[in-house]
Amino acid sequence: MGYDRVQRLSEKRARVVVGLMSGTSVDGVTAAVSEITGTGVDAEVRLIAHRTYPYPAAVRERLFTLFKDGSSGLSEASELNMLVGHLFADAAEAIIGEAGLDPGEIDLIGSHGQTVWHQPWLKEAVGHRYRSTMQIGEPAVIAARTGLPVVADFRKADIAAGGEGAPLTPYLDWVLHRSPTAHRVLQNIGGIANLTYLPAGCGFDDVVAFDTGPGNMIIDAAAGRYAGLTHDVDGAMARSGEPNKALLDELLTHPYYGRKPPKSTGREEFGEQYAMAVFNRADAQGLSPVNVVATVTELTIESMARAYERHLPGPVDMVYISGGGSRNPCLVEGLRRRLSVPIYDYSRLGYPSEAKEALLMALLANEHVMGTPCNLPAATGAGRMAVLGSLTPP
């Protein structure tokens, strides 16, 4: 049944696809239903419905424990892979119902899963050099629960081709948001901040994209440590404090910022261990909690701005921001002041910010069944283009 069904999907004029995504902030599963017509440069995406379904607190706590390298055994990773698969299936079933559809009207699911380890740097063993990545949220569970084919594991084919497996978002940015006349930046501020640069009239090979460094990750950790909050609500803590220049200058010496693209990063570089080192340094200097939050907020702003200045090959006419950081007025105002270019919410381009990455998963699943390569070697460092994802039939 499964592979014949997928062959038929590639012959349809349009496909209705559910995209599922959970990012580095681990807020929950964002699900989006969309209708996708065509493929590649001719693809068109119409959003039907979207919503984020928060993780249960106990599951979120277990995931954060799993992120600590060496702190959890294989049994915990195995259990969470299946459990998170069920939560992704819950989200798929819920969004299909909210869209007023039934599973028989859905053609396909694209699932990113939950990243628990991403190692973009090269390692070497027994004569082989390699990178690695791991996402949990078992696609076989999602397929069995929904009765739908699932495409998942989108990063691994790029890594097998010599790339870092990230970023993936530039493909959607290029398909949907390239302009014949404007030099655009699509700036996402999630746990990690990443950008896509689309020069006017850009072709596929003209796209520049990379992670700029921490987005909300260190800010959220500071808000949690000093105020028991999940994040700095409306940037209130940062706004009431003052960045400490000495600590900020020290943090900006991190080698990641000077590294040339292609490059990507994550919790392995800017996660809890890094955050604790920052806080210990701040505490040693006697900084108040609000000044710590102000300093790490300024770190996100300044690291993004310096990435534009150091690594973009041409002018920027406007920036469109998405992700949780786009809802932090202090962060957005600081970036606007630092860049001196118009900054707009991503929704101005016709799609809600919170749906973007789930839409990407739907688009990547569509491209898989169409046989269309959709990694950007210039962004990931891969030696060739590749069809991304692995198919799990129901």
PDB file of N, CA and C in Angstrom, residues 268-343:
ATOM      1  N   GLU A 268      24.419  22.206  21.994  1.00  0.00           N
ATOM      2  CA  GLU A 268      25.713  21.606  22.271  1.00  0.00           C
ATOM      3  C   GLU A 268      26.786  22.675  22.457  1.00  0.00           C
ATOM      4  N   GLU A 269      26.575  23.869  21.854  1.00  0.00           N
ATOM      5  CA  GLU A 269      27.539  24.951  21.962  1.00  0.00           C
ATOM      6  C   GLU A 269      27.066  26.074  22.878  1.00  0.00           C
ATOM      7  N   PHE A 270      25.751  26.344  22.867  1.00  0.00           N
ATOM      8  CA  PHE A 270      25.213  27.464  23.642  1.00  0.00           C
ATOM      9  C   PHE A 270      24.102  27.025  24.588  1.00  0.00           C
ATOM     10  N   GLY A 271      24.187  25.798  25.083  1.00  0.00           N
ATOM     11  CA  GLY A 271      23.155  25.266  25.959  1.00  0.00           C
ATOM     12  C   GLY A 271      23.399  25.548  27.424  1.00  0.00           C
ATOM     13  N   GLU A 272      22.962  24.626  28.278  1.00  0.00           N
ATOM     14  CA  GLU A 272      22.969  24.870  29.726  1.00  0.00           C
ATOM     15  C   GLU A 272      24.376  25.071  30.267  1.00  0.00           C
ATOM     16  N   GLN A 273      25.328  24.284  29.783  1.00  0.00           N
ATOM     17  CA  GLN A 273      26.686  24.419  30.301  1.00  0.00           C
ATOM     18  C   GLN A 273      27.255  25.807  30.003  1.00  0.00           C
ATOM     19  N   TYR A 274      27.006  26.299  28.788  1.00  0.00           N
ATOM     20  CA  TYR A 274      27.468  27.638  28.432  1.00  0.00           C
ATOM     21  C   TYR A 274      26.738  28.692  29.267  1.00  0.00           C
ATOM     22  N   ALA A 275      25.411  28.541  29.386  1.00  0.00           N
ATOM     23  CA  ALA A 275      24.626  29.516  30.145  1.00  0.00           C
ATOM     24  C   ALA A 275      25.103  29.600  31.591  1.00  0.00           C
ATOM     25  N   MET A 276      25.383  28.448  32.213  1.00  0.00           N
ATOM     26  CA  MET A 276      25.836  28.459  33.604  1.00  0.00           C
ATOM     27  C   MET A 276      27.184  29.158  33.734  1.00  0.00           C
ATOM     28  N   ALA A 277      28.052  28.976  32.752  1.00  0.00           N
ATOM     29  CA  ALA A 277      29.343  29.672  32.791  1.00  0.00           C
ATOM     30  C   ALA A 277      29.152  31.187  32.713  1.00  0.00           C
ATOM     31  N   VAL A 278      28.190  31.618  31.873  1.00  0.00           N
ATOM     32  CA  VAL A 278      27.877  33.045  31.765  1.00  0.00           C
ATOM     33  C   VAL A 278      27.352  33.571  33.101  1.00  0.00           C
ATOM     34  N   PHE A 279      26.420  32.838  33.724  1.00  0.00           N
ATOM     35  CA  PHE A 279      25.812  33.311  34.962  1.00  0.00           C
ATOM     36  C   PHE A 279      26.830  33.328  36.106  1.00  0.00           C
ATOM     37  N   ASN A 280      27.685  32.326  36.140  1.00  0.00           N
ATOM     38  CA  ASN A 280      28.720  32.316  37.180  1.00  0.00           C
ATOM     39  C   ASN A 280      29.646  33.527  37.038  1.00  0.00           C
ATOM     40  N   ARG A 281      29.950  33.856  35.783  1.00  0.00           N
ATOM     41  CA  ARG A 281      30.799  35.029  35.527  1.00  0.00           C
ATOM     42  C   ARG A 281      30.078  36.311  35.967  1.00  0.00           C
ATOM     43  N   ALA A 282      28.787  36.397  35.645  1.00  0.00           N
ATOM     44  CA  ALA A 282      28.009  37.576  36.018  1.00  0.00           C
ATOM     45  C   ALA A 282      27.875  37.694  37.529  1.00  0.00           C
ATOM     46  N   ASP A 283      27.640  36.565  38.191  1.00  0.00           N
ATOM     47  CA  ASP A 283      27.499  36.582  39.648  1.00  0.00           C
ATOM     48  C   ASP A 283      28.806  37.020  40.306  1.00  0.00           C
ATOM     49  N   ALA A 284      29.921  36.560  39.750  1.00  0.00           N
ATOM     50  CA  ALA A 284      31.221  36.932  40.297  1.00  0.00           C
ATOM     51  C   ALA A 284      31.470  38.431  40.194  1.00  0.00           C
ATOM     52  N   GLN A 285      30.861  39.056  39.188  1.00  0.00           N
ATOM     53  CA  GLN A 285      31.011  40.499  39.006  1.00  0.00           C
ATOM     54  C   GLN A 285      29.954  41.285  39.781  1.00  0.00           C
ATOM     55  N   GLY A 286      29.046  40.562  40.458  1.00  0.00           N
ATOM     56  CA  GLY A 286      28.036  41.222  41.261  1.00  0.00           C
ATOM     57  C   GLY A 286      26.909  41.857  40.463  1.00  0.00           C
ATOM     58  N   LEU A 287      26.618  41.340  39.257  1.00  0.00           N
ATOM     59  CA  LEU A 287      25.557  41.928  38.433  1.00  0.00           C
ATOM     60  C   LEU A 287      24.188  41.572  38.992  1.00  0.00           C
ATOM     61  N   SER A 288      23.275  42.517  38.920  1.00  0.00           N
ATOM     62  CA  SER A 288      21.903  42.255  39.339  1.00  0.00           C
ATOM     63  C   SER A 288      21.218  41.373  38.303  1.00  0.00           C
ATOM     64  N   PRO A 289      20.140  40.658  38.684  1.00  0.00           N
ATOM     65  CA  PRO A 289      19.432  39.801  37.726  1.00  0.00           C
ATOM     66  C   PRO A 289      18.997  40.541  36.465  1.00  0.00           C
ATOM     67  N   VAL A 290      18.447  41.750  36.608  1.00  0.00           N
ATOM     68  CA  VAL A 290      17.968  42.448  35.413  1.00  0.00           C
ATOM     69  C   VAL A 290      19.131  42.872  34.517  1.00  0.00           C
ATOM     70  N   ASN A 291      20.268  43.156  35.117  1.00  0.00           N
ATOM     71  CA  ASN A 291      21.432  43.509  34.306  1.00  0.00           C
ATOM     72  C   ASN A 291      21.997  42.294  33.575  1.00  0.00           C
ATOM     73  N   VAL A 292      21.880  41.109  34.185  1.00  0.00           N
ATOM     74  CA  VAL A 292      22.298  39.890  33.486  1.00  0.00           C
ATOM     75  C   VAL A 292      21.402  39.661  32.280  1.00  0.00           C
ATOM     76  N   VAL A 293      20.081  39.772  32.473  1.00  0.00           N
ATOM     77  CA  VAL A 293      19.146  39.561  31.356  1.00  0.00           C
ATOM     78  C   VAL A 293      19.374  40.616  30.270  1.00  0.00           C
ATOM     79  N   ALA A 294      19.604  41.852  30.676  1.00  0.00           N
ATOM     80  CA  ALA A 294      19.886  42.907  29.697  1.00  0.00           C
ATOM     81  C   ALA A 294      21.160  42.601  28.914  1.00  0.00           C
ATOM     82  N   THR A 295      22.162  42.048  29.580  1.00  0.00           N
ATOM     83  CA  THR A 295      23.432  41.759  28.921  1.00  0.00           C
ATOM     84  C   THR A 295      23.288  40.637  27.907  1.00  0.00           C
ATOM     85  N   VAL A 296      22.597  39.544  28.275  1.00  0.00           N
ATOM     86  CA  VAL A 296      22.467  38.432  27.326  1.00  0.00           C
ATOM     87  C   VAL A 296      21.482  38.769  26.206  1.00  0.00           C
ATOM     88  N   THR A 297      20.530  39.685  26.477  1.00  0.00           N
ATOM     89  CA  THR A 297      19.670  40.169  25.396  1.00  0.00           C
ATOM     90  C   THR A 297      20.501  40.966  24.397  1.00  0.00           C
ATOM     91  N   GLU A 298      21.381  41.805  24.912  1.00  0.00           N
ATOM     92  CA  GLU A 298      22.262  42.578  24.035  1.00  0.00           C
ATOM     93  C   GLU A 298      23.219  41.652  23.277  1.00  0.00           C
ATOM     94  N   LEU A 299      23.601  40.547  23.878  1.00  0.00           N
ATOM     95  CA  LEU A 299      24.445  39.572  23.185  1.00  0.00           C
ATOM     96  C   LEU A 299      23.739  39.030  21.944  1.00  0.00           C
ATOM     97  N   THR A 300      22.471  38.696  22.081  1.00  0.00           N
ATOM     98  CA  THR A 300      21.703  38.225  20.920  1.00  0.00           C
ATOM     99  C   THR A 300      21.627  39.304  19.851  1.00  0.00           C
ATOM    100  N   ILE A 301      21.327  40.522  20.251  1.00  0.00           N
ATOM    101  CA  ILE A 301      21.224  41.631  19.291  1.00  0.00           C
ATOM    102  C   ILE A 301      22.554  41.859  18.580  1.00  0.00           C
ATOM    103  N   GLU A 302      23.613  41.970  19.343  1.00  0.00           N
ATOM    104  CA  GLU A 302      24.912  42.319  18.771  1.00  0.00           C
ATOM    105  C   GLU A 302      25.472  41.176  17.917  1.00  0.00           C
ATOM    106  N   SER A 303      25.270  39.947  18.324  1.00  0.00           N
ATOM    107  CA  SER A 303      25.779  38.828  17.522  1.00  0.00           C
ATOM    108  C   SER A 303      25.041  38.735  16.192  1.00  0.00           C
ATOM    109  N   MET A 304      23.753  39.034  16.184  1.00  0.00           N
ATOM    110  CA  MET A 304      23.024  39.064  14.914  1.00  0.00           C
ATOM    111  C   MET A 304      23.539  40.200  14.035  1.00  0.00           C
ATOM    112  N   ALA A 305      23.665  41.383  14.606  1.00  0.00           N
ATOM    113  CA  ALA A 305      24.096  42.542  13.815  1.00  0.00           C
ATOM    114  C   ALA A 305      25.489  42.337  13.245  1.00  0.00           C
ATOM    115  N   ARG A 306      26.390  41.793  14.034  1.00  0.00           N
ATOM    116  CA  ARG A 306      27.742  41.555  13.530  1.00  0.00           C
ATOM    117  C   ARG A 306      27.753  40.492  12.432  1.00  0.00           C
ATOM    118  N   ALA A 307      26.841  39.543  12.514  1.00  0.00           N
ATOM    119  CA  ALA A 307      26.749  38.541  11.452  1.00  0.00           C
ATOM    120  C   ALA A 307      26.376  39.189  10.119  1.00  0.00           C
ATOM    121  N   TYR A 308      25.479  40.170  10.152  1.00  0.00           N
ATOM    122  CA  TYR A 308      25.130  40.898   8.939  1.00  0.00           C
ATOM    123  C   TYR A 308      26.370  41.603   8.388  1.00  0.00           C
ATOM    124  N   GLU A 309      27.094  42.268   9.259  1.00  0.00           N
ATOM    125  CA  GLU A 309      28.237  43.079   8.823  1.00  0.00           C
ATOM    126  C   GLU A 309      29.402  42.229   8.326  1.00  0.00           C
ATOM    127  N   ARG A 310      29.604  41.079   8.937  1.00  0.00           N
ATOM    128  CA  ARG A 310      30.765  40.259   8.599  1.00  0.00           C
ATOM    129  C   ARG A 310      30.506  39.287   7.442  1.00  0.00           C
ATOM    130  N   HIS A 311      29.262  38.782   7.355  1.00  0.00           N
ATOM    131  CA  HIS A 311      29.062  37.600   6.524  1.00  0.00           C
ATOM    132  C   HIS A 311      28.066  37.755   5.381  1.00  0.00           C
ATOM    133  N   LEU A 312      27.414  38.896   5.255  1.00  0.00           N
ATOM    134  CA  LEU A 312      26.495  39.075   4.136  1.00  0.00           C
ATOM    135  C   LEU A 312      27.225  39.764   2.993  1.00  0.00           C
ATOM    136  N   PRO A 313      27.059  39.265   1.766  1.00  0.00           N
ATOM    137  CA  PRO A 313      27.852  39.760   0.634  1.00  0.00           C
ATOM    138  C   PRO A 313      27.308  41.012  -0.030  1.00  0.00           C
ATOM    139  N   GLY A 314      26.148  41.507   0.411  1.00  0.00           N
ATOM    140  CA  GLY A 314      25.567  42.664  -0.256  1.00  0.00           C
ATOM    141  C   GLY A 314      24.660  43.452   0.662  1.00  0.00           C
ATOM    142  N   PRO A 315      23.938  44.435   0.123  1.00  0.00           N
ATOM    143  CA  PRO A 315      23.099  45.313   0.938  1.00  0.00           C
ATOM    144  C   PRO A 315      21.853  44.601   1.453  1.00  0.00           C
ATOM    145  N   VAL A 316      21.244  45.191   2.475  1.00  0.00           N
ATOM    146  CA  VAL A 316      19.989  44.710   3.041  1.00  0.00           C
ATOM    147  C   VAL A 316      18.969  45.838   2.965  1.00  0.00           C
ATOM    148  N   ASP A 317      17.843  45.575   2.305  1.00  0.00           N
ATOM    149  CA  ASP A 317      16.786  46.585   2.204  1.00  0.00           C
ATOM    150  C   ASP A 317      15.782  46.489   3.338  1.00  0.00           C
ATOM    151  N   MET A 318      15.500  45.261   3.789  1.00  0.00           N
ATOM    152  CA  MET A 318      14.560  45.062   4.880  1.00  0.00           C
ATOM    153  C   MET A 318      14.769  43.692   5.501  1.00  0.00           C
ATOM    154  N   VAL A 319      14.306  43.571   6.762  1.00  0.00           N
ATOM    155  CA  VAL A 319      14.431  42.333   7.522  1.00  0.00           C
ATOM    156  C   VAL A 319      13.035  41.923   7.977  1.00  0.00           C
ATOM    157  N   TYR A 320      12.736  40.621   7.857  1.00  0.00           N
ATOM    158  CA  TYR A 320      11.474  40.066   8.334  1.00  0.00           C
ATOM    159  C   TYR A 320      11.802  39.082   9.460  1.00  0.00           C
ATOM    160  N   ILE A 321      11.270  39.317  10.651  1.00  0.00           N
ATOM    161  CA  ILE A 321      11.631  38.490  11.795  1.00  0.00           C
ATOM    162  C   ILE A 321      10.499  37.538  12.185  1.00  0.00           C
ATOM    163  N   SER A 322      10.912  36.360  12.632  1.00  0.00           N
ATOM    164  CA  SER A 322       9.966  35.348  13.079  1.00  0.00           C
ATOM    165  C   SER A 322      10.537  34.679  14.320  1.00  0.00           C
ATOM    166  N   GLY A 323       9.791  33.733  14.885  1.00  0.00           N
ATOM    167  CA  GLY A 323      10.229  33.030  16.081  1.00  0.00           C
ATOM    168  C   GLY A 323       9.831  33.747  17.352  1.00  0.00           C
ATOM    169  N   GLY A 324      10.077  33.090  18.486  1.00  0.00           N
ATOM    170  CA  GLY A 324       9.667  33.650  19.771  1.00  0.00           C
ATOM    171  C   GLY A 324      10.282  35.000  20.060  1.00  0.00           C
ATOM    172  N   GLY A 325      11.504  35.232  19.585  1.00  0.00           N
ATOM    173  CA  GLY A 325      12.153  36.515  19.827  1.00  0.00           C
ATOM    174  C   GLY A 325      11.456  37.683  19.156  1.00  0.00           C
ATOM    175  N   SER A 326      10.664  37.402  18.131  1.00  0.00           N
ATOM    176  CA  SER A 326       9.927  38.482  17.461  1.00  0.00           C
ATOM    177  C   SER A 326       8.841  39.058  18.356  1.00  0.00           C
ATOM    178  N   ARG A 327       8.538  38.358  19.467  1.00  0.00           N
ATOM    179  CA  ARG A 327       7.527  38.855  20.419  1.00  0.00           C
ATOM    180  C   ARG A 327       8.175  39.505  21.637  1.00  0.00           C
ATOM    181  N   ASN A 328       9.490  39.741  21.558  1.00  0.00           N
ATOM    182  CA  ASN A 328      10.202  40.436  22.632  1.00  0.00           C
ATOM    183  C   ASN A 328      10.502  41.853  22.153  1.00  0.00           C
ATOM    184  N   PRO A 329       9.695  42.845  22.561  1.00  0.00           N
ATOM    185  CA  PRO A 329       9.863  44.200  22.033  1.00  0.00           C
ATOM    186  C   PRO A 329      11.243  44.782  22.300  1.00  0.00           C
ATOM    187  N   CYS A 330      11.828  44.471  23.446  1.00  0.00           N
ATOM    188  CA  CYS A 330      13.145  45.010  23.778  1.00  0.00           C
ATOM    189  C   CYS A 330      14.193  44.485  22.788  1.00  0.00           C
ATOM    190  N   LEU A 331      14.107  43.215  22.469  1.00  0.00           N
ATOM    191  CA  LEU A 331      15.046  42.605  21.531  1.00  0.00           C
ATOM    192  C   LEU A 331      14.855  43.186  20.123  1.00  0.00           C
ATOM    193  N   VAL A 332      13.591  43.281  19.690  1.00  0.00           N
ATOM    194  CA  VAL A 332      13.307  43.789  18.340  1.00  0.00           C
ATOM    195  C   VAL A 332      13.729  45.254  18.211  1.00  0.00           C
ATOM    196  N   GLU A 333      13.423  46.067  19.226  1.00  0.00           N
ATOM    197  CA  GLU A 333      13.818  47.480  19.176  1.00  0.00           C
ATOM    198  C   GLU A 333      15.340  47.624  19.135  1.00  0.00           C
ATOM    199  N   GLY A 334      16.028  46.779  19.894  1.00  0.00           N
ATOM    200  CA  GLY A 334      17.480  46.832  19.887  1.00  0.00           C
ATOM    201  C   GLY A 334      18.059  46.452  18.537  1.00  0.00           C
ATOM    202  N   LEU A 335      17.487  45.447  17.902  1.00  0.00           N
ATOM    203  CA  LEU A 335      17.964  45.047  16.582  1.00  0.00           C
ATOM    204  C   LEU A 335      17.670  46.126  15.548  1.00  0.00           C
ATOM    205  N   ARG A 336      16.505  46.731  15.657  1.00  0.00           N
ATOM    206  CA  ARG A 336      16.145  47.813  14.721  1.00  0.00           C
ATOM    207  C   ARG A 336      17.111  48.992  14.881  1.00  0.00           C
ATOM    208  N   ARG A 337      17.425  49.333  16.098  1.00  0.00           N
ATOM    209  CA  ARG A 337      18.354  50.436  16.366  1.00  0.00           C
ATOM    210  C   ARG A 337      19.754  50.106  15.857  1.00  0.00           C
ATOM    211  N   ARG A 338      20.174  48.858  16.046  1.00  0.00           N
ATOM    212  CA  ARG A 338      21.532  48.462  15.691  1.00  0.00           C
ATOM    213  C   ARG A 338      21.723  48.336  14.177  1.00  0.00           C
ATOM    214  N   LEU A 339      20.698  47.878  13.450  1.00  0.00           N
ATOM    215  CA  LEU A 339      20.841  47.657  12.011  1.00  0.00           C
ATOM    216  C   LEU A 339      20.489  48.870  11.161  1.00  0.00           C
ATOM    217  N   SER A 340      19.613  49.714  11.668  1.00  0.00           N
ATOM    218  CA  SER A 340      19.170  50.908  10.931  1.00  0.00           C
ATOM    219  C   SER A 340      18.569  50.568   9.574  1.00  0.00           C
ATOM    220  N   VAL A 341      17.808  49.457   9.523  1.00  0.00           N
ATOM    221  CA  VAL A 341      17.045  49.110   8.322  1.00  0.00           C
ATOM    222  C   VAL A 341      15.628  48.780   8.770  1.00  0.00           C
ATOM    223  N   PRO A 342      14.653  48.880   7.863  1.00  0.00           N
ATOM    224  CA  PRO A 342      13.285  48.528   8.246  1.00  0.00           C
ATOM    225  C   PRO A 342      13.199  47.066   8.695  1.00  0.00           C
ATOM    226  N   ILE A 343      12.530  46.830   9.825  1.00  0.00           N
ATOM    227  CA  ILE A 343      12.315  45.482  10.338  1.00  0.00           C
ATOM    228  C   ILE A 343      10.815  45.260  10.475  1.00  0.00           C
TER     229      ILE A 343
END
